mmCIF file with all atom_site columns, C-alpha atoms in Angstrom:
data_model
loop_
_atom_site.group_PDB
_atom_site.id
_atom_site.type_symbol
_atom_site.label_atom_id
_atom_site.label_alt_id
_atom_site.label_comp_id
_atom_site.label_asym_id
_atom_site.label_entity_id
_atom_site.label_seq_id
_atom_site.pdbx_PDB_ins_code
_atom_site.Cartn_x
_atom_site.Cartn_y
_atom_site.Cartn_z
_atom_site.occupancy
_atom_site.B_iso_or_equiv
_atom_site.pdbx_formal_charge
_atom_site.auth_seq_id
_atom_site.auth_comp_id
_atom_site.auth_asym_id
_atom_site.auth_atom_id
_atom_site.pdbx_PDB_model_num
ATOM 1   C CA . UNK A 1 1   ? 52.734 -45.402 38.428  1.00 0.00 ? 1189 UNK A CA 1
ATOM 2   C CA . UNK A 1 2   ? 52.017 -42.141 37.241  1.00 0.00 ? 1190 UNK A CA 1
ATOM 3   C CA . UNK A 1 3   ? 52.567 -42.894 33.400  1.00 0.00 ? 1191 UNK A CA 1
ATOM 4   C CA . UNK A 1 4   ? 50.736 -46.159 34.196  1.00 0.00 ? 1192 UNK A CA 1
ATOM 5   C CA . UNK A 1 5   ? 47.560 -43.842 35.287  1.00 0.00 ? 1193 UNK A CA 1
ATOM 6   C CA . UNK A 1 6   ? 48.103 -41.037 31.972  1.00 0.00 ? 1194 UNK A CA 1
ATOM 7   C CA . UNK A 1 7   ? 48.440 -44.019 29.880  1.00 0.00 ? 1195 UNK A CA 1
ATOM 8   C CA . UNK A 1 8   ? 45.117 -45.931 31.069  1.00 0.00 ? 1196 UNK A CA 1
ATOM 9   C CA . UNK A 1 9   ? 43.099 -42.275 31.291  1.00 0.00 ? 1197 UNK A CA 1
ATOM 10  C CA . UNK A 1 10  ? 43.867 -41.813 27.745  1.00 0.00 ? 1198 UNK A CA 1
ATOM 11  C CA . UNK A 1 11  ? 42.843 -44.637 26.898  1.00 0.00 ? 1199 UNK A CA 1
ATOM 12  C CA . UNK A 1 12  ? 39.642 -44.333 28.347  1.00 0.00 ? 1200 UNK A CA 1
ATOM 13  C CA . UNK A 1 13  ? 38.916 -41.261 26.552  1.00 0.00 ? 1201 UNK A CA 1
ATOM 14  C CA . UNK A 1 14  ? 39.913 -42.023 23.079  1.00 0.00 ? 1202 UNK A CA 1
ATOM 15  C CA . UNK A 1 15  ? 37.931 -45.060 23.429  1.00 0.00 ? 1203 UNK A CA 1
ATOM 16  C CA . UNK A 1 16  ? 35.207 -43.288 24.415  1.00 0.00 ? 1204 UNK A CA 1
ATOM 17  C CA . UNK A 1 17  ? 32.950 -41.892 21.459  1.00 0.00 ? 1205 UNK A CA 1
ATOM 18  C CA . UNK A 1 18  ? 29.729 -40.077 21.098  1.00 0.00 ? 1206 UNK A CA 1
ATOM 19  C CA . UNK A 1 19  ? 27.992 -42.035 18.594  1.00 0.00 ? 1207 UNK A CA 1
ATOM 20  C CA . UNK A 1 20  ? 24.493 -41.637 20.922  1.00 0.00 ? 1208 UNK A CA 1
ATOM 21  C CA . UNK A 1 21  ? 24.217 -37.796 20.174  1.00 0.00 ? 1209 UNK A CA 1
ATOM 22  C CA . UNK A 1 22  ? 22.379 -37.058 17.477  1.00 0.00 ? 1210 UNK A CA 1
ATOM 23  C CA . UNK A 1 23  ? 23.418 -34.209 15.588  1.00 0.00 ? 1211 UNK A CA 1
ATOM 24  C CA . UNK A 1 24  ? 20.984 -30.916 15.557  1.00 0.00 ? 1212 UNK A CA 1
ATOM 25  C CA . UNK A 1 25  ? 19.109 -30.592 12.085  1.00 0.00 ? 1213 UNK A CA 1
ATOM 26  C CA . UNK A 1 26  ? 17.897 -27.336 11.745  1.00 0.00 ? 1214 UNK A CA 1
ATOM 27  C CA . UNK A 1 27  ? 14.910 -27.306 8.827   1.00 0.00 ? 1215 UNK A CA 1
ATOM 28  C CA . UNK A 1 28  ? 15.453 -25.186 5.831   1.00 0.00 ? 1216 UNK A CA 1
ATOM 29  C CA . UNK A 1 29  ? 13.311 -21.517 6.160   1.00 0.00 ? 1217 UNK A CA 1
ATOM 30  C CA . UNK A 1 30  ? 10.148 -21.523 5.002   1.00 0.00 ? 1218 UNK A CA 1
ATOM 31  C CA . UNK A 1 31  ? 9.367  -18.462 3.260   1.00 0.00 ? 1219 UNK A CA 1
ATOM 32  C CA . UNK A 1 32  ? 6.339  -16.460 4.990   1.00 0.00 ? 1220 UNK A CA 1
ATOM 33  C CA . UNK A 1 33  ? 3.537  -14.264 3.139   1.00 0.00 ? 1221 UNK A CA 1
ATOM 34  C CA . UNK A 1 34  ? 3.467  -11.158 5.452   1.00 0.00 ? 1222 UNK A CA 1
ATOM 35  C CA . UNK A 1 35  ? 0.131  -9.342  5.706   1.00 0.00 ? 1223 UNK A CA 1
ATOM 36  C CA . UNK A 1 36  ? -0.120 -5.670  5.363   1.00 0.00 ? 1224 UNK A CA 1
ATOM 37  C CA . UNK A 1 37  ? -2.527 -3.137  6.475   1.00 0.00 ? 1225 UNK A CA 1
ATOM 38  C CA . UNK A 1 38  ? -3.480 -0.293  4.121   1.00 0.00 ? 1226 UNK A CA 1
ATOM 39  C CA . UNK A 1 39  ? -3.098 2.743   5.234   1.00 0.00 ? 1227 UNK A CA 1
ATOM 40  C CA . UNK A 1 40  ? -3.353 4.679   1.769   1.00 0.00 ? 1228 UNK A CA 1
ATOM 41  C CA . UNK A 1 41  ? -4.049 3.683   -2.016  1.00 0.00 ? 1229 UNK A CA 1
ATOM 42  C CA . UNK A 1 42  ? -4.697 6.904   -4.114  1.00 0.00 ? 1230 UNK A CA 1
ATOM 43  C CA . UNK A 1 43  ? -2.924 9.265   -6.308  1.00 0.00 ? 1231 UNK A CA 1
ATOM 44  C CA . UNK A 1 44  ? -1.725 12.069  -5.804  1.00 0.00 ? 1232 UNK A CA 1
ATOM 45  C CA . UNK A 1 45  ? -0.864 15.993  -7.607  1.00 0.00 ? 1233 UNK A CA 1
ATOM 46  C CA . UNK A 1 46  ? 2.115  15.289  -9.319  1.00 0.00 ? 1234 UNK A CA 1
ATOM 47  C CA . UNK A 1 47  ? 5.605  15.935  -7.844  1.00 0.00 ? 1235 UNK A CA 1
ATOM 48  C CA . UNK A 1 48  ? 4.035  16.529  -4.571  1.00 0.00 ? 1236 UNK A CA 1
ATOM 49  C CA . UNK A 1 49  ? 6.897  13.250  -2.769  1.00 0.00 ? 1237 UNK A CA 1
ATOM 50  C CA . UNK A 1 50  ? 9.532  12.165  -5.607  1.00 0.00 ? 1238 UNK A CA 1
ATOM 51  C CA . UNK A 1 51  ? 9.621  8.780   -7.478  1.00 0.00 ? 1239 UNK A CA 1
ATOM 52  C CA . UNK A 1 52  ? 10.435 6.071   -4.254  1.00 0.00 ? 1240 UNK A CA 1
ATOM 53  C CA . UNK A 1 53  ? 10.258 3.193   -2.636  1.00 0.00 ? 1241 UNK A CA 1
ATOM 54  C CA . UNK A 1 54  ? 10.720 3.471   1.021   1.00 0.00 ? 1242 UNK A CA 1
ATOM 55  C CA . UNK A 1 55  ? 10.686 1.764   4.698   1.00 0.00 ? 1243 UNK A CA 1
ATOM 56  C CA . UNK A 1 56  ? 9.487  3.871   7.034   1.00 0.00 ? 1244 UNK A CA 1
ATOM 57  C CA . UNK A 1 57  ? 10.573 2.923   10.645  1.00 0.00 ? 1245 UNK A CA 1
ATOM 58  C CA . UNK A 1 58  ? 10.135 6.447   12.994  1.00 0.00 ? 1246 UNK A CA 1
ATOM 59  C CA . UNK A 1 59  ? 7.580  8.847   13.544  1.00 0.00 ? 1247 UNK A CA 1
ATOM 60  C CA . UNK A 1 60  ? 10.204 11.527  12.483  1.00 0.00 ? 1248 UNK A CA 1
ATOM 61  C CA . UNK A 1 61  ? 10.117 9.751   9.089   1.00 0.00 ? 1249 UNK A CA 1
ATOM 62  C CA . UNK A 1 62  ? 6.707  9.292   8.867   1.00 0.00 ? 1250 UNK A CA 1
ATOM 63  C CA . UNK A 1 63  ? 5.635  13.115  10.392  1.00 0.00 ? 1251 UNK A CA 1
ATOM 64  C CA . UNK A 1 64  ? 8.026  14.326  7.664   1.00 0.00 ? 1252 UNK A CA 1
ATOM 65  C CA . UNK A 1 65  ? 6.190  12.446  4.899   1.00 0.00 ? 1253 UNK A CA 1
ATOM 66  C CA . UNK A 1 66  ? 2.904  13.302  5.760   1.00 0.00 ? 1254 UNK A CA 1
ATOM 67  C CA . UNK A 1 67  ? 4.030  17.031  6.457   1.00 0.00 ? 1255 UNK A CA 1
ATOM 68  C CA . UNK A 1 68  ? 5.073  16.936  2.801   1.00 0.00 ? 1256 UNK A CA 1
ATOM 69  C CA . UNK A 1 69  ? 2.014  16.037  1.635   1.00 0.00 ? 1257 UNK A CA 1
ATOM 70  C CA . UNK A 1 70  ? -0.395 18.128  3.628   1.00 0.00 ? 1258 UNK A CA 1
ATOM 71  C CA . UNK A 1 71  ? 1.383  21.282  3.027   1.00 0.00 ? 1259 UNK A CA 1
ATOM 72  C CA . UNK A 1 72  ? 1.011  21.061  -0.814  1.00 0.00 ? 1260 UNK A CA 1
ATOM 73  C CA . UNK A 1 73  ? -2.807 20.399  -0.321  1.00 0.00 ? 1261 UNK A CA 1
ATOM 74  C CA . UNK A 1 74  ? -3.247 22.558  2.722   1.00 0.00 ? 1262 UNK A CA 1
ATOM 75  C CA . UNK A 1 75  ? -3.043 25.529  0.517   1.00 0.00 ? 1263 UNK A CA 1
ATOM 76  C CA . UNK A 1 76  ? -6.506 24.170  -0.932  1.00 0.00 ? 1264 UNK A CA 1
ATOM 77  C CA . UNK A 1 77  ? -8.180 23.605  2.017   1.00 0.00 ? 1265 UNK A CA 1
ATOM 78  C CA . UNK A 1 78  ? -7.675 20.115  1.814   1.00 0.00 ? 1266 UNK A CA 1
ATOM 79  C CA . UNK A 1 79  ? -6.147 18.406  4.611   1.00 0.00 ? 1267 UNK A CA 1
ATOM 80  C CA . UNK A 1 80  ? -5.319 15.030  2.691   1.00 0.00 ? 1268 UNK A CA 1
ATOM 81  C CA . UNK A 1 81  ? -4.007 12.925  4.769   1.00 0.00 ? 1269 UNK A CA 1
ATOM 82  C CA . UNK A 1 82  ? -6.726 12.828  6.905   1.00 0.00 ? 1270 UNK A CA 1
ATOM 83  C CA . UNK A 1 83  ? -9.179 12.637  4.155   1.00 0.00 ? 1271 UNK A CA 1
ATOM 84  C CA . UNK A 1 84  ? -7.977 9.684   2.269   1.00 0.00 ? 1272 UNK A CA 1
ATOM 85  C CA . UNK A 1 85  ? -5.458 7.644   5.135   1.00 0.00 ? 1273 UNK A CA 1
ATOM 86  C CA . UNK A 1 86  ? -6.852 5.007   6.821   1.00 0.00 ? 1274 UNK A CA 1
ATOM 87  C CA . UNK A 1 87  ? -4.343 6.316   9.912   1.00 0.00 ? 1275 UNK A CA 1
ATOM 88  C CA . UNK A 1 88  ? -1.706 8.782   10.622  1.00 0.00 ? 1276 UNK A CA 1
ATOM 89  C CA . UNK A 1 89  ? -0.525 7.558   14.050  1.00 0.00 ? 1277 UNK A CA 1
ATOM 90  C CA . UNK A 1 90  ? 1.741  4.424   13.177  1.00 0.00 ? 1278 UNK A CA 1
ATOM 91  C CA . UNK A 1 91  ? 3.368  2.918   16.931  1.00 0.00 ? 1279 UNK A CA 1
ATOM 92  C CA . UNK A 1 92  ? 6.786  2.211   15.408  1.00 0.00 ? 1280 UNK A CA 1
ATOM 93  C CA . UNK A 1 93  ? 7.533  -0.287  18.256  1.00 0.00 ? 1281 UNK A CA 1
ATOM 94  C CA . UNK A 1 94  ? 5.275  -2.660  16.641  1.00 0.00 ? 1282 UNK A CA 1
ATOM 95  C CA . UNK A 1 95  ? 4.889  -1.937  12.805  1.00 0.00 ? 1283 UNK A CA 1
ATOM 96  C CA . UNK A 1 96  ? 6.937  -0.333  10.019  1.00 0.00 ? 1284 UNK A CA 1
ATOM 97  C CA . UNK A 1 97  ? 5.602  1.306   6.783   1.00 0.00 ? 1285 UNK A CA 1
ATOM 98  C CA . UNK A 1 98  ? 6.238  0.644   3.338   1.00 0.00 ? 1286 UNK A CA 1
ATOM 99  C CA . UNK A 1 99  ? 5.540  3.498   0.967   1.00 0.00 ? 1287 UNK A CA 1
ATOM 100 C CA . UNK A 1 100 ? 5.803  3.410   -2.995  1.00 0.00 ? 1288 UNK A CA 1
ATOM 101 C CA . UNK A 1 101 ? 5.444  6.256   -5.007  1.00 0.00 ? 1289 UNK A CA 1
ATOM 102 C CA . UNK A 1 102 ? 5.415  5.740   -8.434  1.00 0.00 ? 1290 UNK A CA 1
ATOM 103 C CA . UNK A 1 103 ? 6.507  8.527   -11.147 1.00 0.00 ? 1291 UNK A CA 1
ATOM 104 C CA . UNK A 1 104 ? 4.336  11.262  -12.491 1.00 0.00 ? 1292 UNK A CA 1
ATOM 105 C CA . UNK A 1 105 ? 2.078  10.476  -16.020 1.00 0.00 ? 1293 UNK A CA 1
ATOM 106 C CA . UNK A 1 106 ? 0.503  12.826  -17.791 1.00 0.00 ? 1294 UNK A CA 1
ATOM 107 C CA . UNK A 1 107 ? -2.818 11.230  -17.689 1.00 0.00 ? 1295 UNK A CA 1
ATOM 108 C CA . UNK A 1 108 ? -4.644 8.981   -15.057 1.00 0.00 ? 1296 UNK A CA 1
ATOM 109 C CA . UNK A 1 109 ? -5.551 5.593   -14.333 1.00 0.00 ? 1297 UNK A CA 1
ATOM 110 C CA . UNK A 1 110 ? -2.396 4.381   -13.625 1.00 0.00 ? 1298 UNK A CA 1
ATOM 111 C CA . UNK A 1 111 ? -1.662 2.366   -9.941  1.00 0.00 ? 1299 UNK A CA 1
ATOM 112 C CA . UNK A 1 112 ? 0.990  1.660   -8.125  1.00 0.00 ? 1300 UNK A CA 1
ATOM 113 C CA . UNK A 1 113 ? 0.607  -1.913  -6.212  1.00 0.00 ? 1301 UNK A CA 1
ATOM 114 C CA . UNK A 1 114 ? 1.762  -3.969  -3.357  1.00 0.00 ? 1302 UNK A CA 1
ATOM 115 C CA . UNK A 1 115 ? 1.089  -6.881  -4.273  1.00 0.00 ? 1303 UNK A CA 1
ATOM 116 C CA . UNK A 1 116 ? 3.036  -8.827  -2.058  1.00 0.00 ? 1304 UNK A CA 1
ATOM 117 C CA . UNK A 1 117 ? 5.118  -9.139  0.847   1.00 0.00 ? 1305 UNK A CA 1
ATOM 118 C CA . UNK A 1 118 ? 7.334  -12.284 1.635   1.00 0.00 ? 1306 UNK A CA 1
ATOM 119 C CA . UNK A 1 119 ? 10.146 -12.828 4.318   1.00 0.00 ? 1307 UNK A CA 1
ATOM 120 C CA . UNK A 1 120 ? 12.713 -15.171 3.623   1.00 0.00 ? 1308 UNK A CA 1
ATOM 121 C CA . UNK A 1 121 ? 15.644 -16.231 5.659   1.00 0.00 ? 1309 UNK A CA 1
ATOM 122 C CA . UNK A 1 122 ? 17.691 -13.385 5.401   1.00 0.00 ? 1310 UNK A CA 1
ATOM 123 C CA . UNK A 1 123 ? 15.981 -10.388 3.783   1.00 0.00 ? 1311 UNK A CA 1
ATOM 124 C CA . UNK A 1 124 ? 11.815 -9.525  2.994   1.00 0.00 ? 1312 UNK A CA 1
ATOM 125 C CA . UNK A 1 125 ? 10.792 -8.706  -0.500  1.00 0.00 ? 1313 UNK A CA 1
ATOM 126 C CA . UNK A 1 126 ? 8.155  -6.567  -1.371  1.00 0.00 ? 1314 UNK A CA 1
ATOM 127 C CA . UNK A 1 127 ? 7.023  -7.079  -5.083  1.00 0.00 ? 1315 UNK A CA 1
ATOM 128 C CA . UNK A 1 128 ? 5.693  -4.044  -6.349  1.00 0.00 ? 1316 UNK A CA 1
ATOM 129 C CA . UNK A 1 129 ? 4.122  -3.483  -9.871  1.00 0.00 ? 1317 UNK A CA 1
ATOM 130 C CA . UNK A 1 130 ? 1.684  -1.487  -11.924 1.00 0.00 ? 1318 UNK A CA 1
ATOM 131 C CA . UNK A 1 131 ? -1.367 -3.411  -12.061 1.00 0.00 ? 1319 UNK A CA 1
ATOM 132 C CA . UNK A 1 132 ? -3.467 -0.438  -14.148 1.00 0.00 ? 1320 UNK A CA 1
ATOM 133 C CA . UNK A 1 133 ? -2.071 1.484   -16.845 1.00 0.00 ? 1321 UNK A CA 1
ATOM 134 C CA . UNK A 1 134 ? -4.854 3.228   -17.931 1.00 0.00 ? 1322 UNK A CA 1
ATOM 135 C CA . UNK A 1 135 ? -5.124 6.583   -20.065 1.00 0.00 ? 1323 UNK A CA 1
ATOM 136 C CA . UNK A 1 136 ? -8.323 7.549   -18.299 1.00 0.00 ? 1324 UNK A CA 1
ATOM 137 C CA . UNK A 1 137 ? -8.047 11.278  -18.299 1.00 0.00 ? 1325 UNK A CA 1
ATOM 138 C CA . UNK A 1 138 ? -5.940 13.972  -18.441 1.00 0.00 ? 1326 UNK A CA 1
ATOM 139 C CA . UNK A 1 139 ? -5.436 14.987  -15.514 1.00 0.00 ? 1327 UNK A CA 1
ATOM 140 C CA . UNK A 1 140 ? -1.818 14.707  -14.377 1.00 0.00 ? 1328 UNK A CA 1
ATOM 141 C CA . UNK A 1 141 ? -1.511 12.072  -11.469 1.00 0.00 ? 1329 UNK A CA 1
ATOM 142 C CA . UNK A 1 142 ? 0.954  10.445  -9.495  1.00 0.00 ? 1330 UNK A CA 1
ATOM 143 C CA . UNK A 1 143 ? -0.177 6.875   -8.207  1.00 0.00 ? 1331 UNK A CA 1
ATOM 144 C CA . UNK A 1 144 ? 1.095  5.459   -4.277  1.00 0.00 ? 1332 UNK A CA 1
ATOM 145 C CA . UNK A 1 145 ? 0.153  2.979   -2.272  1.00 0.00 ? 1333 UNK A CA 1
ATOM 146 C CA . UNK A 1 146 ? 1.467  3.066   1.521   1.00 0.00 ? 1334 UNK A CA 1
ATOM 147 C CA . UNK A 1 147 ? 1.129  -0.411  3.959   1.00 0.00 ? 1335 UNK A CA 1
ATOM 148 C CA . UNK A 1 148 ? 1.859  -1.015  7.353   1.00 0.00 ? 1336 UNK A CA 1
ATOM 149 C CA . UNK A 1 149 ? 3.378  -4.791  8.259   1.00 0.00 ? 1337 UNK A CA 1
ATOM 150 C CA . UNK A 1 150 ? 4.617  -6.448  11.495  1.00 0.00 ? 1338 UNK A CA 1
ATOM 151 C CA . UNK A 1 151 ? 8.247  -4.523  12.566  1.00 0.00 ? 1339 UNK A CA 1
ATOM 152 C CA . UNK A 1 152 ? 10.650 -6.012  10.330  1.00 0.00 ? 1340 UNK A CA 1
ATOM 153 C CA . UNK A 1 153 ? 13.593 -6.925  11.559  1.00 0.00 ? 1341 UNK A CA 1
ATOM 154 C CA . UNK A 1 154 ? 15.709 -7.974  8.531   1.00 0.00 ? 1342 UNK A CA 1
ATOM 155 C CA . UNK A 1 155 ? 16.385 -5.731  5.676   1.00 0.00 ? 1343 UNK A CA 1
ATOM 156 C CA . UNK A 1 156 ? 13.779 -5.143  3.153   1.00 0.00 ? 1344 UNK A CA 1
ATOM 157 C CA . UNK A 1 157 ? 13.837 -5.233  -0.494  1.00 0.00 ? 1345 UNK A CA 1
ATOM 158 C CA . UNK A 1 158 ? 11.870 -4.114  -3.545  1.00 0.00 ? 1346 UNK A CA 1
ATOM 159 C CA . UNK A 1 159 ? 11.761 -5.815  -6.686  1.00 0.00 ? 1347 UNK A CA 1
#
């Protein structure tokens, strides 16, 4: 009686199928033009920060920077952050900062740019390029350009 029962349940459960579920689709990622916030566009005495491109995600990172900056131009007078940044108080919990500084030419009219700022599925890329190469003076100059986006949560890359 009892291999009469096994034998019947199994066949009531290989008989059984799940052709009603439908499986899950999950859409392909779309990719998503982040926008940014400047917070500075400008060049600046050269070797003041090195060459980089950088994510910024903690006010101990971000103090440092604009430490580094201020105390070359403090010895001017010139407090330059707060002169030419559109803010020095980031809140980290909610946004991250992307700085680029470019290297040092001999002459101006040269930029740095963000020009954009896309997330994909796994990483963001920010594209980066040099939209003016001018030789408008001679004045040594090193161009930057800092943003602040949406905190990023996936790794970001330059290209």
């Amino acid at each position: 009686m009892k291999n009469l029962f096994l034998l019947l349940f199994s066949l009531m459960v290989i008989s059984c199928n799940d052709d009603d579920v439908e499986p899950v689709v999950t859409p392909p990622f779309e990719p998503i033009i982040i926008d940014y916030t400047l917070i500075s566009k400008r060049n600046i005495y050269p070797n003041v920060v090195n060459q980089q491109k950088t994510v910024i995600n903690t006010s101990i990172e971000w103090n440092n920077l604009l430490t580094q900056i201020d105390d070359f131009y403090q010895t001017g007078g010139i407090n330059f952050t707060q002169l030419y940044f559109e803010e020095t108080s980031i809140d980290f919990t909610n946004y991250t900062v992307i700085a680029v500084f470019d290297q040092v030419y001999g002459n101006g009219g040269h930029t740095i740019d963000i020009t954009n700022i896309t997330e994909f599925e796994t990483t963001i890329v920010v594209t980066v390029e040099n939209l003016q190469t001018g030789n408008t003076s001679s004045v040594g100059t090193q161009p930057y350009h800092i943003v602040k986006i949406p905190k990023a949560t996936k790794p970001i890359v330059f290209e």
